[in-house]
Coordinates of C-alpha atoms and ligand atoms in Angstrom, one line a residue:
X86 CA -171.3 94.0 -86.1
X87 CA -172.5 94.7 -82.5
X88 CA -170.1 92.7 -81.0
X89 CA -167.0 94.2 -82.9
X90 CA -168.1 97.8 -82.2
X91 CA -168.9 97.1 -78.7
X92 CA -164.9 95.0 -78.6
X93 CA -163.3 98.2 -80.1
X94 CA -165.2 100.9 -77.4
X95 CA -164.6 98.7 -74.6
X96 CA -160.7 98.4 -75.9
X97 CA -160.3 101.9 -76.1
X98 CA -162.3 102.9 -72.6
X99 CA -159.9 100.0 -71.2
X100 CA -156.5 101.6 -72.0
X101 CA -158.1 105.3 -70.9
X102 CA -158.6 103.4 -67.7
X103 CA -155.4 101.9 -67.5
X104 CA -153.8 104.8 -68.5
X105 CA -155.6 107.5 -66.3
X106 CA -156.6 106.2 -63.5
X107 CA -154.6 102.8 -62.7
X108 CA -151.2 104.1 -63.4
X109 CA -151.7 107.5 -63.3
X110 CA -149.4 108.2 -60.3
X111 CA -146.7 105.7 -61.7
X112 CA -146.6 107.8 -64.6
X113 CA -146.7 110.7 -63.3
X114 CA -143.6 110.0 -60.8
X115 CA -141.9 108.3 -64.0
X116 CA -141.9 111.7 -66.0
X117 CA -141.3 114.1 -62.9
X118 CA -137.9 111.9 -62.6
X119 CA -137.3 111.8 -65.4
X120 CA -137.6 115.9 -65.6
X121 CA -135.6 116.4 -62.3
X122 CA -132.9 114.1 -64.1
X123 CA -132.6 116.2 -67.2
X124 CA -132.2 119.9 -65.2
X125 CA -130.1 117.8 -63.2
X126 CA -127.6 117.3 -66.2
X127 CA -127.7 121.0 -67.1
X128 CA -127.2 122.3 -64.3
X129 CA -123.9 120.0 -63.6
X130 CA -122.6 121.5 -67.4
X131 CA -123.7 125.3 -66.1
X132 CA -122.2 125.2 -62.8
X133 CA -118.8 127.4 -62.8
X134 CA -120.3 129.5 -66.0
X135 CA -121.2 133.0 -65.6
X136 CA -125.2 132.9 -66.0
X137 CA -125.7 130.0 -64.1
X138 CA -128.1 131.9 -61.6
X139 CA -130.4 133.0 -64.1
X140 CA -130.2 129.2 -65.8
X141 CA -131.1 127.8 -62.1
X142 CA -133.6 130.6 -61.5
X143 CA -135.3 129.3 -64.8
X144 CA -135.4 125.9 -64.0
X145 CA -136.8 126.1 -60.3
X146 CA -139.4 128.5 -61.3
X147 CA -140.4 126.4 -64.0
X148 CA -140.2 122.8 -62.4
X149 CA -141.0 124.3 -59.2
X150 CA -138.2 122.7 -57.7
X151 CA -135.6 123.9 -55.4
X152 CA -131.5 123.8 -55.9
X153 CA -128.7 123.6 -53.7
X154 CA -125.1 123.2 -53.8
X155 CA -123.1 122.2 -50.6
X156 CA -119.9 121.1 -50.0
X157 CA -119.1 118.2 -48.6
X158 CA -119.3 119.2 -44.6
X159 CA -122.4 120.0 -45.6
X160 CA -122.3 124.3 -46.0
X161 CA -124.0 126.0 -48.2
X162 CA -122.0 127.2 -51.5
X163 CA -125.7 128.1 -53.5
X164 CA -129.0 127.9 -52.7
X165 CA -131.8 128.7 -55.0
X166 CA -135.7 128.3 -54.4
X167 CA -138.5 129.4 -56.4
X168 CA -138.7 132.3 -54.7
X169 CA -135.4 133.8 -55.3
X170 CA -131.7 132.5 -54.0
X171 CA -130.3 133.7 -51.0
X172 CA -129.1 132.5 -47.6
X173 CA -129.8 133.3 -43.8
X174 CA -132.9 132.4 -41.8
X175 CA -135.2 134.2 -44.6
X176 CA -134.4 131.9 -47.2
X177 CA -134.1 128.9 -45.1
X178 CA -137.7 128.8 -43.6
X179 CA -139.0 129.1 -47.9
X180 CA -136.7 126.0 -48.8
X181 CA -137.7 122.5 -47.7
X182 CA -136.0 121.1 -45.3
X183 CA -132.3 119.1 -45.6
X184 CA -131.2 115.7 -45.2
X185 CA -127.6 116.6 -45.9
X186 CA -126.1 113.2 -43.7
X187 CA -128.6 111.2 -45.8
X188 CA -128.1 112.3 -49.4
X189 CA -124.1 112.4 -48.6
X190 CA -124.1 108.5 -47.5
X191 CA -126.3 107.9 -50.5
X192 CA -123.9 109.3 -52.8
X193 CA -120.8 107.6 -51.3
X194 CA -122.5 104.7 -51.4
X195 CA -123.8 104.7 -55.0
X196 CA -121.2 103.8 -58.3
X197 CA -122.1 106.6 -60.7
X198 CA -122.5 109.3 -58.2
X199 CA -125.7 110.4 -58.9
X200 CA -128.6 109.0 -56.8
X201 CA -132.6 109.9 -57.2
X202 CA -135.6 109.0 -54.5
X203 CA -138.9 110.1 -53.5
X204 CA -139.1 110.0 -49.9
X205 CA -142.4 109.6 -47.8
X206 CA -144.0 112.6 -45.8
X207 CA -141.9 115.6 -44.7
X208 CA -143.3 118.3 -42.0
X209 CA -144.9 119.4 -45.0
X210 CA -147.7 117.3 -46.0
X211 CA -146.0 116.6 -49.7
X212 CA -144.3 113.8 -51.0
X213 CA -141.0 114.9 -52.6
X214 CA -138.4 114.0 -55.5
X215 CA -135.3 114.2 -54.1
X216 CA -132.0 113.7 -56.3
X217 CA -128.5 113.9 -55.2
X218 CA -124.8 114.1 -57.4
X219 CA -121.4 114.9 -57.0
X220 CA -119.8 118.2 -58.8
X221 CA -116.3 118.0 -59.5
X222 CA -113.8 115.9 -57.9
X223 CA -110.9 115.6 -55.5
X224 CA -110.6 118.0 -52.6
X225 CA -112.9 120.4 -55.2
X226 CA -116.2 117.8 -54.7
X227 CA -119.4 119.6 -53.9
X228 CA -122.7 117.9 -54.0
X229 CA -125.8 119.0 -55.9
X230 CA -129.0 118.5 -53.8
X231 CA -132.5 119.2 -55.7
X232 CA -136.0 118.7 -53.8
X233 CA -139.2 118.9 -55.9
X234 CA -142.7 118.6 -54.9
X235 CA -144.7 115.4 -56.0
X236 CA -148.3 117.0 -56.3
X237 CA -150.8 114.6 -55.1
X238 CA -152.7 114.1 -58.3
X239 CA -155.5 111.5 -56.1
X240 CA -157.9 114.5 -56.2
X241 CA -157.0 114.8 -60.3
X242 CA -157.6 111.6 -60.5
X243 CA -160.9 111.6 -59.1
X244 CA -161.8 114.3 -60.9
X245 CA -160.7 112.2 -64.2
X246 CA -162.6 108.9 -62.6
X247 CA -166.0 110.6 -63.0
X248 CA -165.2 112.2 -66.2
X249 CA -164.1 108.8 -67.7
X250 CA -167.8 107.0 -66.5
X251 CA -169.8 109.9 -68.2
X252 CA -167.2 108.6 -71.1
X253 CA -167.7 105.3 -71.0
X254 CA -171.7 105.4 -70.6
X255 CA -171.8 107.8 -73.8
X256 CA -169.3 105.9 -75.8
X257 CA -170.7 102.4 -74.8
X258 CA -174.2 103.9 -75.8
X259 CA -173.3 105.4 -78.9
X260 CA -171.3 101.8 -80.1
X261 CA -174.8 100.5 -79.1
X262 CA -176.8 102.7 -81.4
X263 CA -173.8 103.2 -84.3
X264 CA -173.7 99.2 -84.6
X265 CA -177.5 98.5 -84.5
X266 CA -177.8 101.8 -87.3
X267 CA -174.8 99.8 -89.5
X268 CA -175.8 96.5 -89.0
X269 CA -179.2 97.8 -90.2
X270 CA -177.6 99.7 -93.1
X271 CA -174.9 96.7 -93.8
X272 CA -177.4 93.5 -93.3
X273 CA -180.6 94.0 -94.1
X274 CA -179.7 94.7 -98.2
X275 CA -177.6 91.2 -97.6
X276 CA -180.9 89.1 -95.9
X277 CA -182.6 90.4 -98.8
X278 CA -180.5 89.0 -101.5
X279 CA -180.1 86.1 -99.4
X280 CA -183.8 85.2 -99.0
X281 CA -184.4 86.4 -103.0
X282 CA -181.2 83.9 -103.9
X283 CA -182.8 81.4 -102.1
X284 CA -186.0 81.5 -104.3
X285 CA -184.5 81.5 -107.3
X286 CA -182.2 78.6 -106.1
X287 CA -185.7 76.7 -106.4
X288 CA -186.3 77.6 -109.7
X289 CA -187.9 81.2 -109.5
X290 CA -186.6 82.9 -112.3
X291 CA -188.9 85.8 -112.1
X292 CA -187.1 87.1 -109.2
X293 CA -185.6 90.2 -109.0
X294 CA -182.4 91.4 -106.9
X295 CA -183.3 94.8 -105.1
X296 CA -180.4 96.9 -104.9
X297 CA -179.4 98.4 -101.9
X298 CA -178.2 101.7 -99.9
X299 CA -174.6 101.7 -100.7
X300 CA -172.8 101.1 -103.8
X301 CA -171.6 97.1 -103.4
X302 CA -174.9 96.2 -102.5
X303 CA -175.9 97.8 -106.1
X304 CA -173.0 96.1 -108.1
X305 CA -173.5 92.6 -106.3
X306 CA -178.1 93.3 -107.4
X307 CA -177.2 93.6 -110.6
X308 CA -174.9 91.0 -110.8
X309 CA -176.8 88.6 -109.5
X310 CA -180.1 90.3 -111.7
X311 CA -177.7 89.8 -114.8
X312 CA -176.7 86.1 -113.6
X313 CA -180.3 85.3 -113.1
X314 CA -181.7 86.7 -116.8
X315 CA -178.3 84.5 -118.1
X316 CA -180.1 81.5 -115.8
X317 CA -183.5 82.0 -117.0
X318 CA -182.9 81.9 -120.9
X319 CA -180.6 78.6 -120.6
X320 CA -183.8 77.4 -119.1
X321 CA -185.9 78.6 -121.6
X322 CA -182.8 76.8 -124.2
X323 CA -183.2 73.7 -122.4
X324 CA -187.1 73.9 -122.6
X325 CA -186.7 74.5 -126.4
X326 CA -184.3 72.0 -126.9
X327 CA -186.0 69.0 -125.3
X328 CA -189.0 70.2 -127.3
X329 CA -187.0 70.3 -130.3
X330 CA -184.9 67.6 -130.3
X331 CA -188.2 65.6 -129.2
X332 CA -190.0 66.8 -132.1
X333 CA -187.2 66.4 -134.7
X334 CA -186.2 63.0 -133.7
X335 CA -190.4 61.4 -133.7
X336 CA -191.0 62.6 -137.0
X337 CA -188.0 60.6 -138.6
X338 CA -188.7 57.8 -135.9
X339 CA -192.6 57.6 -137.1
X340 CA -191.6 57.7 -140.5
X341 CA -189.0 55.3 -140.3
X342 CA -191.5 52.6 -138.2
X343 CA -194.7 53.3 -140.8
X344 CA -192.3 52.9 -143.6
X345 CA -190.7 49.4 -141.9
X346 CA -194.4 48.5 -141.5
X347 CA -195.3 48.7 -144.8
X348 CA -192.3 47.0 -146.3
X349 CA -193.1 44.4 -143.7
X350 CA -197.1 44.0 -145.0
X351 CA -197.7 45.4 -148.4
X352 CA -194.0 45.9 -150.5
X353 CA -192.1 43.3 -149.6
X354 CA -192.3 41.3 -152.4
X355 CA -192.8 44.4 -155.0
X356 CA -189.1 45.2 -155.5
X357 CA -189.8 49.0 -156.9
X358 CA -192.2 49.8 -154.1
X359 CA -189.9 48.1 -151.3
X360 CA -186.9 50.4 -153.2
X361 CA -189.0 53.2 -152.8
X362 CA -189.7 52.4 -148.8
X363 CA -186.5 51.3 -147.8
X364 CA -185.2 54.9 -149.2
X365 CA -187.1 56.9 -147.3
X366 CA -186.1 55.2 -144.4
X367 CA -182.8 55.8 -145.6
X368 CA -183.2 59.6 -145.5
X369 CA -184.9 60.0 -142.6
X370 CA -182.3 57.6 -140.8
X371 CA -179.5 60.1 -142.4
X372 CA -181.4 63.1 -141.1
X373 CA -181.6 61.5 -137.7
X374 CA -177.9 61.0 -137.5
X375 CA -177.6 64.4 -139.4
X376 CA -179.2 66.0 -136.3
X377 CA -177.4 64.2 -133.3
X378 CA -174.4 64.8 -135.1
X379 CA -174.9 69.1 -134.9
X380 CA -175.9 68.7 -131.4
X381 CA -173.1 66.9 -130.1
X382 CA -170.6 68.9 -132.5
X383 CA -172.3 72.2 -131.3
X384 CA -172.2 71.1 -127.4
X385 CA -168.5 70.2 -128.2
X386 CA -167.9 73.2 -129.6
X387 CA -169.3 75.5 -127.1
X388 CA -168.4 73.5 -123.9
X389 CA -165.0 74.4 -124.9
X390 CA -163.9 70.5 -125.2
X391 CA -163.5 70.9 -128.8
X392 CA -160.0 70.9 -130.3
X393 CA -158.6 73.3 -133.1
X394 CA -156.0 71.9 -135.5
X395 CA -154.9 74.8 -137.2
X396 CA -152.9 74.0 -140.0
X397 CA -152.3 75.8 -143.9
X398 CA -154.2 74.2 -146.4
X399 CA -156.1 75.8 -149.5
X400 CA -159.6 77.3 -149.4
X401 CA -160.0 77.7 -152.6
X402 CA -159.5 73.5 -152.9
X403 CA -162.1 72.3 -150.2
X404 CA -164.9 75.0 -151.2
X405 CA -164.4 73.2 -155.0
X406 CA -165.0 69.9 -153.2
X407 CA -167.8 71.0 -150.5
X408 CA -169.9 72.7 -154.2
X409 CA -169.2 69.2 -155.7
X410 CA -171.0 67.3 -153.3
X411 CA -174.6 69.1 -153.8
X412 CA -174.1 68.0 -157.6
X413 CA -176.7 65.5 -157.0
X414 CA -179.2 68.5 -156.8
X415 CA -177.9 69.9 -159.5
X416 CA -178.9 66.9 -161.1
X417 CA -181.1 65.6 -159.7
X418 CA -183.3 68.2 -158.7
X419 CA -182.5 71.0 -161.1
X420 CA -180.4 73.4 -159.0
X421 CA -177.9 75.7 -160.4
X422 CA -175.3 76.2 -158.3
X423 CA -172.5 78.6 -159.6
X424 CA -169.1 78.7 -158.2
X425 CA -166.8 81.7 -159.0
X426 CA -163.2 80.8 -157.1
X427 CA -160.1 82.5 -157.1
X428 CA -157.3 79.9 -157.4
X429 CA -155.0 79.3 -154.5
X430 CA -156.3 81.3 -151.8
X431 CA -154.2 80.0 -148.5
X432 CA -155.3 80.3 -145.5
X433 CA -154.7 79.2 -141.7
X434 CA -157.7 77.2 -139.7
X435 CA -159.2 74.0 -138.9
X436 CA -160.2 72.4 -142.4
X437 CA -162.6 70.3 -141.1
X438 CA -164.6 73.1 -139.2
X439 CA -164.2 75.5 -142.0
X440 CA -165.6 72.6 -143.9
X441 CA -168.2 72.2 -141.5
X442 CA -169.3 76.1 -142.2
X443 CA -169.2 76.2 -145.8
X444 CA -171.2 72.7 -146.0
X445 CA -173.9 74.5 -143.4
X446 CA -174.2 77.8 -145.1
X447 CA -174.2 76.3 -148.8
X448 CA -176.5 73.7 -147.1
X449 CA -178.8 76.7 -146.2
X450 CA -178.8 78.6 -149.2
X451 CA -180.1 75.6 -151.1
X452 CA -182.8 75.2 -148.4
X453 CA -183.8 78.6 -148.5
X454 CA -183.5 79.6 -151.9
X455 CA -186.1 80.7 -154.1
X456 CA -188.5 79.0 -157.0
X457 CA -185.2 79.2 -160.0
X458 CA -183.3 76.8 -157.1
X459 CA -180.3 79.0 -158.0
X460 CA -177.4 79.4 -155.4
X461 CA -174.1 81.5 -156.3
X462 CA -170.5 80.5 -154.5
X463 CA -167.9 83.1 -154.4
X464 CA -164.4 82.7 -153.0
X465 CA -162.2 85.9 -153.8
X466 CA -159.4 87.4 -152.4
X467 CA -160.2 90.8 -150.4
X468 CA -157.2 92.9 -149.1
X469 CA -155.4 90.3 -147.2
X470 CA -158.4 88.0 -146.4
X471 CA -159.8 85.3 -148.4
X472 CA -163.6 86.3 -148.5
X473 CA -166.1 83.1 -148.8
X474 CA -169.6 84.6 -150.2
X475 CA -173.0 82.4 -150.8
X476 CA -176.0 84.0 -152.0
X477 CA -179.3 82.3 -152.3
X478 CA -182.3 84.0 -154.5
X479 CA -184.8 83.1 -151.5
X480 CA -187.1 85.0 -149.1
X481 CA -184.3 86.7 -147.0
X482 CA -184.5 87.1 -143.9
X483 CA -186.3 90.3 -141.5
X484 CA -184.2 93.0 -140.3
X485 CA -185.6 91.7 -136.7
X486 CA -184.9 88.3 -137.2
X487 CA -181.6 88.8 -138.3
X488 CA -179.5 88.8 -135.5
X489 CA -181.6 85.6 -134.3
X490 CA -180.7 83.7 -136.7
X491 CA -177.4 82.8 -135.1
X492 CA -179.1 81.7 -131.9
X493 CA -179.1 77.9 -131.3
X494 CA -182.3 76.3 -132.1
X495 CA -183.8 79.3 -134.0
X496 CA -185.9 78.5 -136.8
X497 CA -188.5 80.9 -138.7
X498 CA -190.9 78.3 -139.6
X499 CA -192.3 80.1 -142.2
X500 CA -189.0 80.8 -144.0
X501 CA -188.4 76.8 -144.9
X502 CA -188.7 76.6 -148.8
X503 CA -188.0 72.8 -148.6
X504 CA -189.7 70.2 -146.8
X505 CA -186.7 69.9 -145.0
X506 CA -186.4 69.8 -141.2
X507 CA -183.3 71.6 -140.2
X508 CA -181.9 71.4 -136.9
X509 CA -181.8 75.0 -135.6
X510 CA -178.3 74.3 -134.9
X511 CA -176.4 75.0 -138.7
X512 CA -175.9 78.5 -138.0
X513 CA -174.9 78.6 -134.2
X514 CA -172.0 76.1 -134.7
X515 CA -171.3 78.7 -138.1
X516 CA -171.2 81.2 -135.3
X517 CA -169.4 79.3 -132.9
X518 CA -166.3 77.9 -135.3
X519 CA -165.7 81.3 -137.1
X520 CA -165.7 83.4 -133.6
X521 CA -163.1 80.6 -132.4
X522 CA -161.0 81.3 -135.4
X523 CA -161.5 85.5 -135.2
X524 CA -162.6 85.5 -138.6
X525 CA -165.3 88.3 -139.4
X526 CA -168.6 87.1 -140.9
X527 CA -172.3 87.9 -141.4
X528 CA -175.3 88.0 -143.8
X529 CA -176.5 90.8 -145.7
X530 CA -180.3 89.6 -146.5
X531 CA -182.9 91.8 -148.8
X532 CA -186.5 90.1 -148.3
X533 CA -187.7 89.0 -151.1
X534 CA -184.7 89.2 -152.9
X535 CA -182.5 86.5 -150.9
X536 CA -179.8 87.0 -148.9
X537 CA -175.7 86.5 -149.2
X538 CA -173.6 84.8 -145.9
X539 CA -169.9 85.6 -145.8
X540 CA -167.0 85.1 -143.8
X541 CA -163.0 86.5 -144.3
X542 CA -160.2 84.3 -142.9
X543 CA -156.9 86.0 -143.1
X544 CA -155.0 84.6 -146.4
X545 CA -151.8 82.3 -145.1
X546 CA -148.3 81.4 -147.4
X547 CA -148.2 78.5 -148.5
Ligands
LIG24 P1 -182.0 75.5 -139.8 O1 -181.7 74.1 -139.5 O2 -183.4 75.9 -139.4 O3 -181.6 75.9 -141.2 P2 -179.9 77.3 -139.1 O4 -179.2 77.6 -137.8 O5 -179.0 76.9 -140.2 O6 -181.1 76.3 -138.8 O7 -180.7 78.6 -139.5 C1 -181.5 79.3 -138.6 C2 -182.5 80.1 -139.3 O8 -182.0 81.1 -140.1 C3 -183.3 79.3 -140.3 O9 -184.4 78.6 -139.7 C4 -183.8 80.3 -141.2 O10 -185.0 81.0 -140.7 C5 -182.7 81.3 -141.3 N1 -181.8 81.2 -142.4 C6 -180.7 80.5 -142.5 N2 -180.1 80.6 -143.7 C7 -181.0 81.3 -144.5 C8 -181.0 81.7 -145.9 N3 -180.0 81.4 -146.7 N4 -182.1 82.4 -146.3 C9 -183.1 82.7 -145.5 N5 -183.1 82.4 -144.2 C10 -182.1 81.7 -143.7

């Protein structure tokens, strides 16, 4: 930051420099010929017209310049100075003084007939422009002869030399102070950030971002405040998750190895009781594989590696099916499951995920349902949706737990009605597969009553 504002003031005191002081005098003689050239052009188109005095008169008193017009012996047709025209001694001791033979061999000598050059010191102490041309032609020639004054502009320019250092001290100063007062203003918010990024780069999620004096700064805080809250709760999921999955997967495992065992020592040769044993480890080898296979569908699903086959097929069909396989509750275990289908409701989606969520939430309801085991399946056709309804006579669920219950690895523990271990999963890949396929769904849960999931797919032709 120093460095740039310090580059840009000593850039611009460089060409001030350059500009008034180194070639200053270059300049200045560049322009004054440049002027002389330009009066010299009107006054060649005014010559001959009837207010060409006043036009000269105009021109010398303005460029302080003096005009004459001789012909070519070298006499003189019109004279004018600042001062007034005129001839006669009078006149002649206010104009400067002539090179006629000079300017005349100049002019013959140069192509366009027009010549222009400043020659050194006259009796007077001054430097002057002196420009020669040719007026008319033939036997009418006459030669235009202006003189003007270079000012010596050394003492301006000395003036300007000490007026430029006070210039450069103030401006070299104030890029000083401006960049250390920016750099301040600019940096220090960054270093901050920097050093706070850096602590939560080794695991300090407690950190917080401090926002800044200018608007970025604040935007890029609570970005990075936002990121870190993000950072902190997929810690806290993995922390869950390993504690979880650890917990889900030893109670199965223990069950599985004390049931082995006692196959092994005391039922193996008592066929009911080694029925019995080798059953349980059965079920608690199904729930095993049960919960590796929502983890890995869910981690599919939300890693975005999951595929969607989208393809018309009837709802009405597969929920019929999905109902059928919990017949063995029914029973076995007394449940009551009622199903109330509208026939050949269409619709668009992935059957096997839309399978997936009516198995989890019909999987739920039985879980959760109350002491009559009675769970009620509706498919129905609303507007142009096909509305999938499950209601369970259970608990229900808390107002403020009910948003949580679509969070991975959420589980009120005192909600289970079953002795079964869920995963904490069902819900979030329900959450997951409906929100990939836009479909609207939710619960509407009274405690103590039970509570009803739904989702609407949009209805499809056949
Ligand atoms: P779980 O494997 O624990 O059932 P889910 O993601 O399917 O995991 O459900 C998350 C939580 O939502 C459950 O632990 C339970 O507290 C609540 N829940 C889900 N379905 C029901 C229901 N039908 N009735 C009451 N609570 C429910």
């Amino acid at each position: 930051m120093w460095a740039f504002f310090m580059g840009f003031a000593a850039v611009i005191i460089v060409m001030l420099w350059l500009l008034q002081i180194v070639f200053i005098k270059s300049y200045y003689n560049a322009m004054k010929t440049n002027q002389i050239v330009k009066v010299a052009d009107s006054i060649i188109d005014e010559y001959g017209k009837s207010d060409f005095d006043d036009t000269v008169m105009k021109y010398t008193q303005k460029n302080n310049m003096f005009v004459n017009v001789m012909d070519m012996q070298g006499n003189d047709l019109y004279s004018m100075t600042e001062f007034g025209g005129g001839k006669g001694p009078d006149h002649n001791e206010k104009r400067p003084p002539m090179e006629f033979e000079d300017i005349k061999s100049r002019l013959l000598a140069s192509e366009s007939g027009k010549v222009h050059f400043s020659t050194g010191q006259h009796d007077t102490d001054r430097q002057m422009l002196i420009y020669g041309a040719f007026i008319g032609s033939g036997s009418n020639r006459k030669i235009l002869y202006i003189v003007s004054p270079l000012d010596p502009i050394d003492s301006t320019a000395g003036i300007l030399k000490t007026q430029l250092i006070c210039v450069t001290v103030i401006v070299l100063l104030l890029a000083v102070a401006l960049s250390i007062i920016f750099s301040g203003r600019l940096a220090k918010p960054i270093n901050r950030i920097t050093v706070t990024a850096g602590k939560l780069a080794q695991g300090n999620y407690d950190v917080k971002f401090e926002s800044g004096s200018y608007t970025e700064i604040d935007k890029l805080a609570s970005t990075l405040n936002y990121a870190t809250s993000e950072l902190s709760k997929t810690e806290e999921l993995r922390r869950e998750l390993i504690a979880n999955v650890s917990h889900d997967l030893r109670t199965p495992l223990t069950m599985v190895k004390a049931y082995a065992e006692m196959i092994r020592d005391i039922s193996g040769d008592n066929s009911v009781k080694r029925q019995a044993h080798v059953k349980v480890i059965i079920d608690e080898a199904d729930r095993l594989s049960g919960l590796v296979s929502d983890i890995l569908s869910l981690s599919k699903i939300q890693s975005g590696t999951a595929q969607y086959h989208m393809e018309t097929f009837d709802l009405t069909k597969t929920v019929r099916e999905i109902a059928q396989r919990f017949n063995f509750l029914v029973e076995r275990d007394k449940y009551d499951i009622a199903l109330d289908c509208e026939e050949n409701l269409f619709v668009s989606a992935d059957e096997m995920r839309v399978e997936q969520v009516i198995y989890n939430l019909i999987g739920n309801s039985v879980n959760y349902t109350g002491e009559d085991k009675r769970v009620f399946i509706k498919l129905f056709k609303k507007d142009a949706k096909a509305r999938f309804e499950v209601t369970d006579t259970g608990k229900g669920i808390a107002a403020d737990k009910i948003d949580s219950i679509w969070e991975r690895y959420y589980r009120d523990k005192e909600a289970h009605q079953r002795p079964i271990v869920g995963s904490g999963l069902g819900l979030s890949i329900v959450k997951n597969i409906l929100t990939a396929h836009n479909a609207d769904f939710g619960v509407e849960s009274e405690p103590g009553k039970g509570s009803t999931f739904w989702f609407e797919l949009e209805t499809a032709k056949r």
